Amino acid sequence: MSVGAHYQGIIERYRDRLPVEASTSIISLAEGNTPLIRLENIERKIGRGIELYAKIEGQNPTGSFKDRGMTMAVTQAVAEGSKAIICASTGNTSASAAAYAARAGIRAFVLIPQGNIALGKLAQAMIEGACVIQIKGNFDDGMQLVKDVASAAPVTIVNSINPYRLQGQKTAAFEIIDALGRAPDVHGIPVGNAGNISAYWTGYSEYAAVSPATASCSFCTDVCRYQAAAKAQSRPRMFGYQAAGAAPFVRGEMVDEPETVATAIRIGRPQSWDLAWAAVRESGGAVASLTDDEILQTQRMLADTEGVFCEPASAISIGGVLRDIDNGNIAEGSLITCTLTGHGLKDPDTAIKQSEGAVIEIPAELDAVKSAILDNL
Ligand code: AN7
């Protein structure tokens, strides 16, 4: 199907590269096909021939990249006859699970850490009709409980330990190559539970394995994605970024009490440990951490420099590559893509808190408005 026709989500678009049967009924909210935006203002500031693109995953149906994986996981769960799904979540997975369960007419149970979930994500899970279970513990505690309960109750786990999740999420790498006509040199990405960095590496590797000889087809009417795939004989170096207080990959061991303002990646015991290390090592990439201050500064800079409002956990990918350009870990002239994993509106509290003083209060009078404008031009 060409993208110009009525777009029906990642499974329809990449069906031949995903584990679905022709007869399977697809549970979709038309996820994927997200914008790849060139960050021209930032490029101008940093120079050095860097080309920098952001994959805006906040424009998925529930506002995060999780929807790519959830359409696959819920489609498969329903195909297997499952009547209920369950996940532990720092927020975005629960919002996505709740939405796709609603769409499928099945039950979603979501375990969230009390007091550490962004308001927008909680609102989503609640109104989408999930059974929201708040635990007095963190994501890692919730993940362990989910694994324990799933072997004792008729529920399908839709965390990224469910392999269908990563299959869906790998399509973001396909879209990037389809859009650029080549693979990037470097891909920057936030790392929490470490599923997404593993999924991107799978996607990049699959496209790199498409040989030019097989790269022709009769059904793409606009840009032929097999031609794009065939050009992508290279794979990017994968740069993963963590919050300093929740950085098990940087420390080389699990972290017991993860802490960060970027609650989406407040994870100390990542489930895809080996897969993520493989992605970093095979690609010649690296992992590094950013402080909460660096994360928030980057979030704000992206918003007021480019008009791109992502959540704090997402901003870490841009903050990270900018630092790695500065310190020479990323070469001049590189083409870099970064995943902005979730929408800024997920976490309005953090955005407002760090923009304090940005609102001018005046009487409702013409003179006051005039001077407010003149003072701030
Ligand atoms: C915005 O929702 O783990 O490394 O439970 O919400 O694949 O875990 C969220 C993770 C990055 C990290 N950015 O991705 C959950 C959850 C955002 C996120 C990540 C998450 P992974």
mmCIF file of C-alpha atoms and ligand atoms in Angstrom:
data_model
loop_
_atom_site.group_PDB
_atom_site.id
_atom_site.type_symbol
_atom_site.label_atom_id
_atom_site.label_comp_id
_atom_site.label_asym_id
_atom_site.label_seq_id
_atom_site.Cartn_x
_atom_site.Cartn_y
_atom_site.Cartn_z
ATOM 1 C CA MET A 1 0.000 0.000 0.000
ATOM 2 C CA SER A 2 1.298 3.484 -0.702
ATOM 3 C CA VAL A 3 1.338 5.909 2.202
ATOM 4 C CA GLY A 4 -0.751 8.347 0.216
ATOM 5 C CA ALA A 5 -3.790 6.068 0.462
ATOM 6 C CA HIS A 6 -5.851 5.918 3.656
ATOM 7 C CA TYR A 7 -3.207 5.205 6.259
ATOM 8 C CA GLN A 8 -4.051 2.265 8.515
ATOM 9 C CA GLY A 9 -1.140 1.899 10.873
ATOM 10 C CA ILE A 10 2.198 0.114 11.014
ATOM 11 C CA ILE A 11 0.932 -3.440 10.608
ATOM 12 C CA GLU A 12 -0.754 -2.697 7.279
ATOM 13 C CA ARG A 13 2.228 -0.678 6.118
ATOM 14 C CA TYR A 14 4.925 -3.197 7.076
ATOM 15 C CA ARG A 15 2.865 -6.376 7.152
ATOM 16 C CA ASP A 16 5.446 -8.390 5.196
ATOM 17 C CA ARG A 17 8.079 -7.654 7.846
ATOM 18 C CA LEU A 18 5.897 -8.421 10.879
ATOM 19 C CA PRO A 19 4.697 -11.683 12.428
ATOM 20 C CA VAL A 20 0.999 -11.468 11.498
ATOM 21 C CA GLU A 21 -1.138 -13.882 9.497
ATOM 22 C CA ALA A 22 -3.129 -12.695 6.496
ATOM 23 C CA SER A 23 -6.325 -13.670 8.335
ATOM 24 C CA THR A 24 -5.472 -11.932 11.635
ATOM 25 C CA SER A 25 -7.777 -9.077 12.531
ATOM 26 C CA ILE A 26 -5.683 -6.026 13.267
ATOM 27 C CA ILE A 27 -6.203 -3.850 16.352
ATOM 28 C CA SER A 28 -4.926 -0.447 15.278
ATOM 29 C CA LEU A 29 -5.351 3.252 15.967
ATOM 30 C CA ALA A 30 -3.391 4.242 12.834
ATOM 31 C CA GLU A 31 -0.157 4.511 14.809
ATOM 32 C CA GLY A 32 3.182 5.266 13.170
ATOM 33 C CA ASN A 33 3.910 7.377 10.092
ATOM 34 C CA THR A 34 5.217 10.035 12.479
ATOM 35 C CA PRO A 35 7.095 13.152 11.312
ATOM 36 C CA LEU A 36 10.866 13.240 10.934
ATOM 37 C CA ILE A 37 11.687 16.892 11.487
ATOM 38 C CA ARG A 38 15.003 18.505 10.635
ATOM 39 C CA LEU A 39 16.136 20.628 13.602
ATOM 40 C CA GLU A 40 17.449 23.482 11.497
ATOM 41 C CA ASN A 41 17.757 26.096 14.222
ATOM 42 C CA ILE A 42 19.831 23.801 16.408
ATOM 43 C CA GLU A 43 21.938 22.773 13.390
ATOM 44 C CA ARG A 44 22.733 26.433 12.735
ATOM 45 C CA LYS A 45 23.858 26.875 16.335
ATOM 46 C CA ILE A 46 26.124 23.840 16.442
ATOM 47 C CA GLY A 47 27.536 23.956 12.878
ATOM 48 C CA ARG A 48 30.239 21.356 12.070
ATOM 49 C CA GLY A 49 28.214 20.054 9.135
ATOM 50 C CA ILE A 50 25.889 18.129 11.440
ATOM 51 C CA GLU A 51 22.484 17.118 10.066
ATOM 52 C CA LEU A 52 20.069 16.551 12.937
ATOM 53 C CA TYR A 53 16.583 15.049 12.711
ATOM 54 C CA ALA A 54 13.967 14.299 15.363
ATOM 55 C CA LYS A 55 11.521 11.411 14.993
ATOM 56 C CA ILE A 56 8.441 12.832 16.673
ATOM 57 C CA GLU A 57 6.919 9.798 18.349
ATOM 58 C CA GLY A 58 4.713 12.019 20.506
ATOM 59 C CA GLN A 59 2.453 12.238 17.463
ATOM 60 C CA ASN A 60 1.343 8.657 17.820
ATOM 61 C CA PRO A 61 -2.335 8.139 18.803
ATOM 62 C CA THR A 62 -1.706 8.030 22.566
ATOM 63 C CA GLY A 63 1.256 10.396 22.396
ATOM 64 C CA SER A 64 4.181 7.975 22.606
ATOM 65 C CA PHE A 65 6.150 5.336 20.666
ATOM 66 C CA LYS A 66 4.522 2.601 22.740
ATOM 67 C CA ASP A 67 1.607 2.475 20.274
ATOM 68 C CA ARG A 68 3.819 0.847 17.631
ATOM 69 C CA GLY A 69 4.453 -2.072 19.940
ATOM 70 C CA MET A 70 0.981 -2.143 21.423
ATOM 71 C CA THR A 71 -0.822 -2.607 18.095
ATOM 72 C CA MET A 72 1.268 -5.766 17.609
ATOM 73 C CA ALA A 73 0.979 -7.049 21.186
ATOM 74 C CA VAL A 74 -2.782 -6.523 21.441
ATOM 75 C CA THR A 75 -3.434 -7.855 17.939
ATOM 76 C CA GLN A 76 -1.563 -11.035 18.913
ATOM 77 C CA ALA A 77 -3.231 -11.277 22.341
ATOM 78 C CA VAL A 78 -6.674 -11.097 20.733
ATOM 79 C CA ALA A 79 -5.661 -13.611 18.040
ATOM 80 C CA GLU A 80 -4.701 -16.021 20.824
ATOM 81 C CA GLY A 81 -8.078 -15.517 22.490
ATOM 82 C CA SER A 82 -6.832 -13.483 25.431
ATOM 83 C CA LYS A 83 -9.521 -11.463 27.234
ATOM 84 C CA ALA A 84 -7.186 -9.348 29.371
ATOM 85 C CA ILE A 85 -3.771 -7.711 29.197
ATOM 86 C CA ILE A 86 -1.519 -6.468 31.962
ATOM 87 C CA CYS A 87 1.555 -4.268 32.260
ATOM 88 C CA ALA A 88 3.694 -2.421 34.746
ATOM 89 C CA SER A 89 4.342 1.105 33.604
ATOM 90 C CA THR A 90 5.968 4.429 34.284
ATOM 91 C CA GLY A 91 2.965 5.834 32.385
ATOM 92 C CA ASN A 92 3.170 5.639 28.623
ATOM 93 C CA THR A 93 2.810 1.877 28.335
ATOM 94 C CA SER A 94 -0.274 2.012 30.557
ATOM 95 C CA ALA A 95 -1.858 4.767 28.422
ATOM 96 C CA SER A 96 -1.190 2.793 25.267
ATOM 97 C CA ALA A 97 -2.292 -0.571 26.701
ATOM 98 C CA ALA A 98 -5.525 0.993 27.953
ATOM 99 C CA ALA A 99 -6.292 2.511 24.549
ATOM 100 C CA TYR A 100 -5.631 -0.619 22.506
ATOM 101 C CA ALA A 101 -7.542 -2.788 24.990
ATOM 102 C CA ALA A 102 -10.509 -0.424 24.683
ATOM 103 C CA ARG A 103 -10.263 -0.667 20.909
ATOM 104 C CA ALA A 104 -10.168 -4.470 21.110
ATOM 105 C CA GLY A 105 -12.952 -4.716 23.696
ATOM 106 C CA ILE A 106 -10.761 -6.504 26.234
ATOM 107 C CA ARG A 107 -9.685 -5.626 29.806
ATOM 108 C CA ALA A 108 -6.441 -3.827 30.658
ATOM 109 C CA PHE A 109 -4.781 -3.970 34.082
ATOM 110 C CA VAL A 110 -2.014 -1.450 34.637
ATOM 111 C CA LEU A 111 0.348 -1.280 37.620
ATOM 112 C CA ILE A 112 1.767 2.193 38.144
ATOM 113 C CA PRO A 113 4.137 3.596 40.767
ATOM 114 C CA GLN A 114 2.323 5.806 43.233
ATOM 115 C CA GLY A 115 3.292 9.470 42.980
ATOM 116 C CA ASN A 116 5.692 9.021 40.077
ATOM 117 C CA ILE A 117 3.539 9.079 36.987
ATOM 118 C CA ALA A 118 2.931 12.182 34.868
ATOM 119 C CA LEU A 119 -0.593 13.549 35.073
ATOM 120 C CA GLY A 120 -1.474 13.189 31.386
ATOM 121 C CA LYS A 121 -0.564 9.507 31.370
ATOM 122 C CA LEU A 122 -2.677 8.788 34.433
ATOM 123 C CA ALA A 123 -5.614 10.669 32.864
ATOM 124 C CA GLN A 124 -5.321 8.547 29.724
ATOM 125 C CA ALA A 125 -5.274 5.182 31.501
ATOM 126 C CA MET A 126 -8.234 6.218 33.669
ATOM 127 C CA ILE A 127 -10.533 7.533 30.953
ATOM 128 C CA GLU A 128 -9.673 4.707 28.577
ATOM 129 C CA GLY A 129 -11.213 2.362 31.120
ATOM 130 C CA ALA A 130 -8.173 0.451 32.339
ATOM 131 C CA CYS A 131 -8.170 -1.036 35.805
ATOM 132 C CA VAL A 132 -5.524 1.245 37.283
ATOM 133 C CA ILE A 133 -3.609 -0.344 40.158
ATOM 134 C CA GLN A 134 -1.325 2.029 42.009
ATOM 135 C CA ILE A 135 1.425 0.279 43.943
ATOM 136 C CA LYS A 136 3.520 1.581 46.819
ATOM 137 C CA GLY A 137 6.667 0.795 44.898
ATOM 138 C CA ASN A 138 8.497 1.729 41.699
ATOM 139 C CA PHE A 139 8.360 0.415 38.112
ATOM 140 C CA ASP A 140 10.787 -2.409 38.861
ATOM 141 C CA ASP A 141 8.598 -3.664 41.730
ATOM 142 C CA GLY A 142 5.578 -3.493 39.410
ATOM 143 C CA MET A 143 7.386 -5.394 36.670
ATOM 144 C CA GLN A 144 8.240 -8.238 39.061
ATOM 145 C CA LEU A 145 4.634 -8.396 40.291
ATOM 146 C CA VAL A 146 3.326 -8.506 36.725
ATOM 147 C CA LYS A 147 5.616 -11.404 35.864
ATOM 148 C CA ASP A 148 4.532 -13.259 38.997
ATOM 149 C CA VAL A 149 0.806 -12.700 38.512
ATOM 150 C CA ALA A 150 0.776 -13.490 34.775
ATOM 151 C CA SER A 151 1.779 -17.070 35.493
ATOM 152 C CA ALA A 152 -1.111 -17.372 37.965
ATOM 153 C CA ALA A 153 -3.948 -15.500 36.211
ATOM 154 C CA PRO A 154 -5.410 -15.425 32.660
ATOM 155 C CA VAL A 155 -3.724 -12.217 31.507
ATOM 156 C CA THR A 156 -1.256 -11.466 28.697
ATOM 157 C CA ILE A 157 1.771 -9.338 29.557
ATOM 158 C CA VAL A 158 2.170 -6.407 27.167
ATOM 159 C CA ASN A 159 5.399 -4.992 28.564
ATOM 160 C CA SER A 160 8.302 -5.104 26.133
ATOM 161 C CA ILE A 161 9.305 -8.575 27.388
ATOM 162 C CA ASN A 162 6.431 -9.541 25.062
ATOM 163 C CA PRO A 163 8.396 -10.006 21.806
ATOM 164 C CA TYR A 164 5.545 -8.647 19.670
ATOM 165 C CA ARG A 165 6.124 -5.229 21.250
ATOM 166 C CA LEU A 166 9.658 -4.946 19.862
ATOM 167 C CA GLN A 167 8.505 -6.231 16.477
ATOM 168 C CA GLY A 168 6.094 -3.309 16.229
ATOM 169 C CA GLN A 169 8.592 -0.779 17.532
ATOM 170 C CA LYS A 170 11.242 -1.719 14.964
ATOM 171 C CA THR A 171 9.050 -0.053 12.304
ATOM 172 C CA ALA A 172 10.253 3.380 13.450
ATOM 173 C CA ALA A 173 13.697 2.528 12.054
ATOM 174 C CA PHE A 174 12.075 1.472 8.758
ATOM 175 C CA GLU A 175 10.246 4.804 8.569
ATOM 176 C CA ILE A 176 13.455 6.745 9.164
ATOM 177 C CA ILE A 177 15.227 4.974 6.302
ATOM 178 C CA ASP A 178 12.166 5.293 4.078
ATOM 179 C CA ALA A 179 12.163 9.048 4.736
ATOM 180 C CA LEU A 180 15.907 9.674 4.390
ATOM 181 C CA GLY A 181 16.638 7.148 1.664
ATOM 182 C CA ARG A 182 19.582 5.941 3.760
ATOM 183 C CA ALA A 183 20.424 4.957 7.323
ATOM 184 C CA PRO A 184 21.645 7.701 9.661
ATOM 185 C CA ASP A 185 25.249 7.625 10.899
ATOM 186 C CA VAL A 186 24.164 7.944 14.512
ATOM 187 C CA HIS A 187 20.880 7.280 16.282
ATOM 188 C CA GLY A 188 20.293 8.821 19.738
ATOM 189 C CA ILE A 189 17.595 7.349 21.968
ATOM 190 C CA PRO A 190 16.485 7.406 25.617
ATOM 191 C CA VAL A 191 16.937 4.141 27.502
ATOM 192 C CA GLY A 192 14.638 3.003 30.311
ATOM 193 C CA ASN A 193 13.503 -0.587 30.185
ATOM 194 C CA ALA A 194 15.747 -0.792 27.064
ATOM 195 C CA GLY A 195 13.183 -2.293 24.705
ATOM 196 C CA ASN A 196 13.151 0.550 22.217
ATOM 197 C CA ILE A 197 16.901 0.754 21.575
ATOM 198 C CA SER A 198 16.795 -3.007 20.939
ATOM 199 C CA ALA A 199 13.822 -2.644 18.586
ATOM 200 C CA TYR A 200 15.484 0.121 16.550
ATOM 201 C CA TRP A 201 18.620 -1.985 16.192
ATOM 202 C CA THR A 202 16.505 -4.882 14.905
ATOM 203 C CA GLY A 203 14.792 -2.586 12.412
ATOM 204 C CA TYR A 204 18.012 -1.029 11.153
ATOM 205 C CA SER A 205 19.631 -4.457 10.878
ATOM 206 C CA GLU A 206 16.706 -5.920 8.922
ATOM 207 C CA TYR A 207 16.739 -3.117 6.374
ATOM 208 C CA ALA A 208 20.524 -3.343 6.049
ATOM 209 C CA ALA A 209 20.110 -7.023 5.208
ATOM 210 C CA VAL A 210 17.802 -6.323 2.259
ATOM 211 C CA SER A 211 19.977 -6.930 -0.755
ATOM 212 C CA PRO A 212 19.754 -4.588 -3.739
ATOM 213 C CA ALA A 213 18.963 -7.591 -5.952
ATOM 214 C CA THR A 214 15.637 -8.172 -4.176
ATOM 215 C CA ALA A 215 14.877 -4.485 -3.942
ATOM 216 C CA SER A 216 12.132 -4.124 -6.446
ATOM 217 C CA CYS A 217 8.401 -4.413 -6.108
ATOM 218 C CA SER A 218 5.267 -3.592 -8.010
ATOM 219 C CA PHE A 219 2.978 -2.177 -5.367
ATOM 220 C CA CYS A 220 4.681 0.985 -4.063
ATOM 221 C CA THR A 221 3.301 3.888 -6.009
ATOM 222 C CA ASP A 222 5.298 6.721 -4.445
ATOM 223 C CA VAL A 223 8.747 6.236 -2.900
ATOM 224 C CA CYS A 224 9.479 2.535 -3.057
ATOM 225 C CA ARG A 225 10.522 1.446 0.399
ATOM 226 C CA TYR A 226 12.404 -1.564 -0.899
ATOM 227 C CA GLN A 227 14.622 0.749 -2.868
ATOM 228 C CA ALA A 228 15.135 2.798 0.281
ATOM 229 C CA ALA A 229 15.927 -0.353 2.238
ATOM 230 C CA ALA A 230 18.412 -1.469 -0.364
ATOM 231 C CA LYS A 231 20.288 1.818 -0.044
ATOM 232 C CA ALA A 232 20.598 1.295 3.692
ATOM 233 C CA GLN A 233 23.508 -1.081 3.567
ATOM 234 C CA SER A 234 24.965 0.625 6.626
ATOM 235 C CA ARG A 235 23.606 0.767 10.165
ATOM 236 C CA PRO A 236 23.857 3.677 12.598
ATOM 237 C CA ARG A 237 25.900 3.764 15.776
ATOM 238 C CA MET A 238 23.356 3.507 18.591
ATOM 239 C CA PHE A 239 23.806 6.074 21.376
ATOM 240 C CA GLY A 240 21.619 5.356 24.420
ATOM 241 C CA TYR A 241 21.028 7.947 27.118
ATOM 242 C CA GLN A 242 19.859 7.500 30.685
ATOM 243 C CA ALA A 243 19.049 9.825 33.561
ATOM 244 C CA ALA A 244 21.986 10.077 35.991
ATOM 245 C CA GLY A 245 19.877 8.810 38.901
ATOM 246 C CA ALA A 246 18.550 5.854 36.902
ATOM 247 C CA ALA A 247 21.527 4.751 34.820
ATOM 248 C CA PRO A 248 22.126 1.005 35.231
ATOM 249 C CA PHE A 249 23.765 0.749 31.775
ATOM 250 C CA VAL A 250 26.249 3.478 32.608
ATOM 251 C CA ARG A 251 27.013 1.955 36.005
ATOM 252 C CA GLY A 252 27.146 -1.556 34.571
ATOM 253 C CA GLU A 253 24.782 -2.923 37.210
ATOM 254 C CA MET A 254 21.153 -2.751 38.290
ATOM 255 C CA VAL A 255 20.114 0.284 40.364
ATOM 256 C CA ASP A 256 17.926 -0.290 43.427
ATOM 257 C CA GLU A 257 16.438 3.169 44.007
ATOM 258 C CA PRO A 258 16.215 4.908 40.616
ATOM 259 C CA GLU A 259 15.355 8.595 40.816
ATOM 260 C CA THR A 260 14.854 11.254 38.132
ATOM 261 C CA VAL A 261 12.550 14.067 37.090
ATOM 262 C CA ALA A 262 12.127 12.120 33.816
ATOM 263 C CA THR A 263 9.661 9.685 35.417
ATOM 264 C CA ALA A 264 9.175 7.785 32.129
ATOM 265 C CA ILE A 265 12.688 6.354 32.479
ATOM 266 C CA ARG A 266 12.786 6.008 36.263
ATOM 267 C CA ILE A 267 13.808 2.373 35.865
ATOM 268 C CA GLY A 268 16.641 0.575 37.678
ATOM 269 C CA ARG A 269 16.254 -2.985 36.410
ATOM 270 C CA PRO A 270 15.854 -2.888 32.630
ATOM 271 C CA GLN A 271 14.334 -6.054 31.182
ATOM 272 C CA SER A 272 16.097 -5.917 27.793
ATOM 273 C CA TRP A 273 19.599 -5.777 29.319
ATOM 274 C CA ASP A 274 21.339 -8.181 26.923
ATOM 275 C CA LEU A 275 19.559 -6.988 23.779
ATOM 276 C CA ALA A 276 20.400 -3.369 24.503
ATOM 277 C CA TRP A 277 24.062 -4.147 25.169
ATOM 278 C CA ALA A 278 24.185 -6.063 21.899
ATOM 279 C CA ALA A 279 22.771 -3.039 20.050
ATOM 280 C CA VAL A 280 25.338 -0.702 21.588
ATOM 281 C CA ARG A 281 28.312 -3.033 21.095
ATOM 282 C CA GLU A 282 27.503 -4.291 17.596
ATOM 283 C CA SER A 283 26.827 -0.767 16.375
ATOM 284 C CA GLY A 284 29.946 0.771 17.888
ATOM 285 C CA GLY A 285 27.752 3.059 19.967
ATOM 286 C CA ALA A 286 27.784 4.096 23.602
ATOM 287 C CA VAL A 287 25.677 4.769 26.676
ATOM 288 C CA ALA A 288 25.906 7.912 28.766
ATOM 289 C CA SER A 289 23.876 9.734 31.387
ATOM 290 C CA LEU A 290 22.534 13.247 31.783
ATOM 291 C CA THR A 291 21.612 15.041 34.986
ATOM 292 C CA ASP A 292 18.047 16.164 35.628
ATOM 293 C CA ASP A 293 19.135 19.778 35.041
ATOM 294 C CA GLU A 294 20.604 18.881 31.651
ATOM 295 C CA ILE A 295 17.426 16.990 30.739
ATOM 296 C CA LEU A 296 15.140 19.891 31.628
ATOM 297 C CA GLN A 297 17.351 22.469 29.921
ATOM 298 C CA THR A 298 17.252 20.421 26.734
ATOM 299 C CA GLN A 299 13.489 19.986 26.936
ATOM 300 C CA ARG A 300 13.078 23.744 27.189
ATOM 301 C CA MET A 301 15.662 24.510 24.499
ATOM 302 C CA LEU A 302 13.896 22.191 22.037
ATOM 303 C CA ALA A 303 10.570 23.853 22.768
ATOM 304 C CA ASP A 304 11.759 27.463 22.519
ATOM 305 C CA THR A 305 14.296 26.927 19.706
ATOM 306 C CA GLU A 306 12.374 24.579 17.426
ATOM 307 C CA GLY A 307 8.774 24.625 18.713
ATOM 308 C CA VAL A 308 9.088 20.927 19.491
ATOM 309 C CA PHE A 309 7.567 20.058 22.871
ATOM 310 C CA CYS A 310 8.530 16.598 24.078
ATOM 311 C CA GLU A 311 8.513 15.077 27.526
ATOM 312 C CA PRO A 312 11.677 15.222 29.676
ATOM 313 C CA ALA A 313 12.665 11.580 29.052
ATOM 314 C CA SER A 314 12.583 12.238 25.309
ATOM 315 C CA ALA A 315 14.716 15.385 25.436
ATOM 316 C CA ILE A 316 17.572 13.318 26.816
ATOM 317 C CA SER A 317 18.321 11.969 23.323
ATOM 318 C CA ILE A 318 18.964 15.451 21.908
ATOM 319 C CA GLY A 319 20.852 16.610 25.012
ATOM 320 C CA GLY A 320 22.984 13.504 24.797
ATOM 321 C CA VAL A 321 23.967 13.782 21.140
ATOM 322 C CA LEU A 322 24.711 17.500 21.471
ATOM 323 C CA ARG A 323 27.152 16.698 24.268
ATOM 324 C CA ASP A 324 28.671 13.813 22.294
ATOM 325 C CA ILE A 325 29.166 16.124 19.297
ATOM 326 C CA ASP A 326 30.872 18.613 21.608
ATOM 327 C CA ASN A 327 33.231 16.088 23.149
ATOM 328 C CA GLY A 328 34.121 14.508 19.807
ATOM 329 C CA ASN A 329 32.368 11.146 20.268
ATOM 330 C CA ILE A 330 30.211 11.994 17.246
ATOM 331 C CA ALA A 331 32.118 13.076 14.141
ATOM 332 C CA GLU A 332 31.642 16.328 12.221
ATOM 333 C CA GLY A 333 29.390 15.970 9.189
ATOM 334 C CA SER A 334 27.338 13.163 10.785
ATOM 335 C CA LEU A 335 23.709 12.599 9.912
ATOM 336 C CA ILE A 336 22.008 12.061 13.268
ATOM 337 C CA THR A 337 18.464 10.968 14.088
ATOM 338 C CA CYS A 338 17.027 11.140 17.605
ATOM 339 C CA THR A 339 13.823 9.593 18.885
ATOM 340 C CA LEU A 340 11.590 11.996 20.784
ATOM 341 C CA THR A 341 9.645 9.223 22.456
ATOM 342 C CA GLY A 342 6.709 11.055 24.061
ATOM 343 C CA HIS A 343 4.663 14.245 23.831
ATOM 344 C CA GLY A 344 5.366 17.162 26.164
ATOM 345 C CA LEU A 345 1.703 17.449 27.141
ATOM 346 C CA LYS A 346 2.018 14.115 28.945
ATOM 347 C CA ASP A 347 3.657 15.964 31.808
ATOM 348 C CA PRO A 348 2.228 19.487 32.093
ATOM 349 C CA ASP A 349 3.341 19.881 35.719
ATOM 350 C CA THR A 350 7.045 19.620 34.894
ATOM 351 C CA ALA A 351 6.691 21.999 31.941
ATOM 352 C CA ILE A 352 4.918 24.643 33.993
ATOM 353 C CA LYS A 353 7.250 24.270 36.963
ATOM 354 C CA GLN A 354 10.329 24.913 34.875
ATOM 355 C CA SER A 355 8.773 27.857 33.025
ATOM 356 C CA GLU A 356 7.982 29.861 36.146
ATOM 357 C CA GLY A 357 7.977 33.601 35.571
ATOM 358 C CA ALA A 358 7.007 33.105 31.912
ATOM 359 C CA VAL A 359 3.541 34.563 32.480
ATOM 360 C CA ILE A 360 3.058 38.321 32.810
ATOM 361 C CA GLU A 361 0.115 39.482 34.933
ATOM 362 C CA ILE A 362 -1.434 42.866 34.160
ATOM 363 C CA PRO A 363 -4.758 44.685 34.528
ATOM 364 C CA ALA A 364 -7.168 44.242 31.582
ATOM 365 C CA GLU A 365 -6.251 47.662 30.124
ATOM 366 C CA LEU A 366 -4.873 48.766 26.735
ATOM 367 C CA ASP A 367 -1.916 50.702 28.163
ATOM 368 C CA ALA A 368 -0.834 47.759 30.258
ATOM 369 C CA VAL A 369 -0.954 45.413 27.242
ATOM 370 C CA LYS A 370 0.987 47.968 25.148
ATOM 371 C CA SER A 371 3.773 48.271 27.665
ATOM 372 C CA ALA A 372 3.868 44.519 28.169
ATOM 373 C CA ILE A 373 4.516 44.181 24.428
ATOM 374 C CA LEU A 374 7.083 46.990 24.247
ATOM 375 C CA ASP A 375 8.947 45.715 27.313
ATOM 376 C CA ASN A 376 9.222 42.248 25.841
ATOM 377 C CA LEU A 377 9.870 42.762 22.127
HETATM 378 C C1 AN7 B 1 8.730 8.783 26.887
HETATM 379 O O1 AN7 B 1 5.729 3.422 29.975
HETATM 380 O O2 AN7 B 1 8.796 1.954 30.402
HETATM 381 O O3 AN7 B 1 13.931 1.905 26.981
HETATM 382 O O4 AN7 B 1 6.301 1.853 31.349
HETATM 383 O O5 AN7 B 1 7.829 6.496 28.236
HETATM 384 O O6 AN7 B 1 12.009 1.058 25.633
HETATM 385 O O7 AN7 B 1 11.786 1.388 28.091
HETATM 386 C C2 AN7 B 1 8.347 3.982 29.302
HETATM 387 C C3 AN7 B 1 9.540 4.152 28.699
HETATM 388 C C4 AN7 B 1 11.610 6.532 26.754
HETATM 389 C C5 AN7 B 1 12.158 4.285 27.539
HETATM 390 N N1 AN7 B 1 10.808 7.588 26.597
HETATM 391 O O8 AN7 B 1 11.949 3.309 26.553
HETATM 392 C C6 AN7 B 1 6.580 2.678 30.473
HETATM 393 C C7 AN7 B 1 7.992 2.810 30.072
HETATM 394 C C8 AN7 B 1 9.555 7.581 27.086
HETATM 395 C C9 AN7 B 1 9.081 6.445 27.763
HETATM 396 C C10 AN7 B 1 11.193 5.398 27.421
HETATM 397 C C11 AN7 B 1 9.925 5.337 27.957
HETATM 398 P P1 AN7 B 1 12.443 1.825 26.814
#
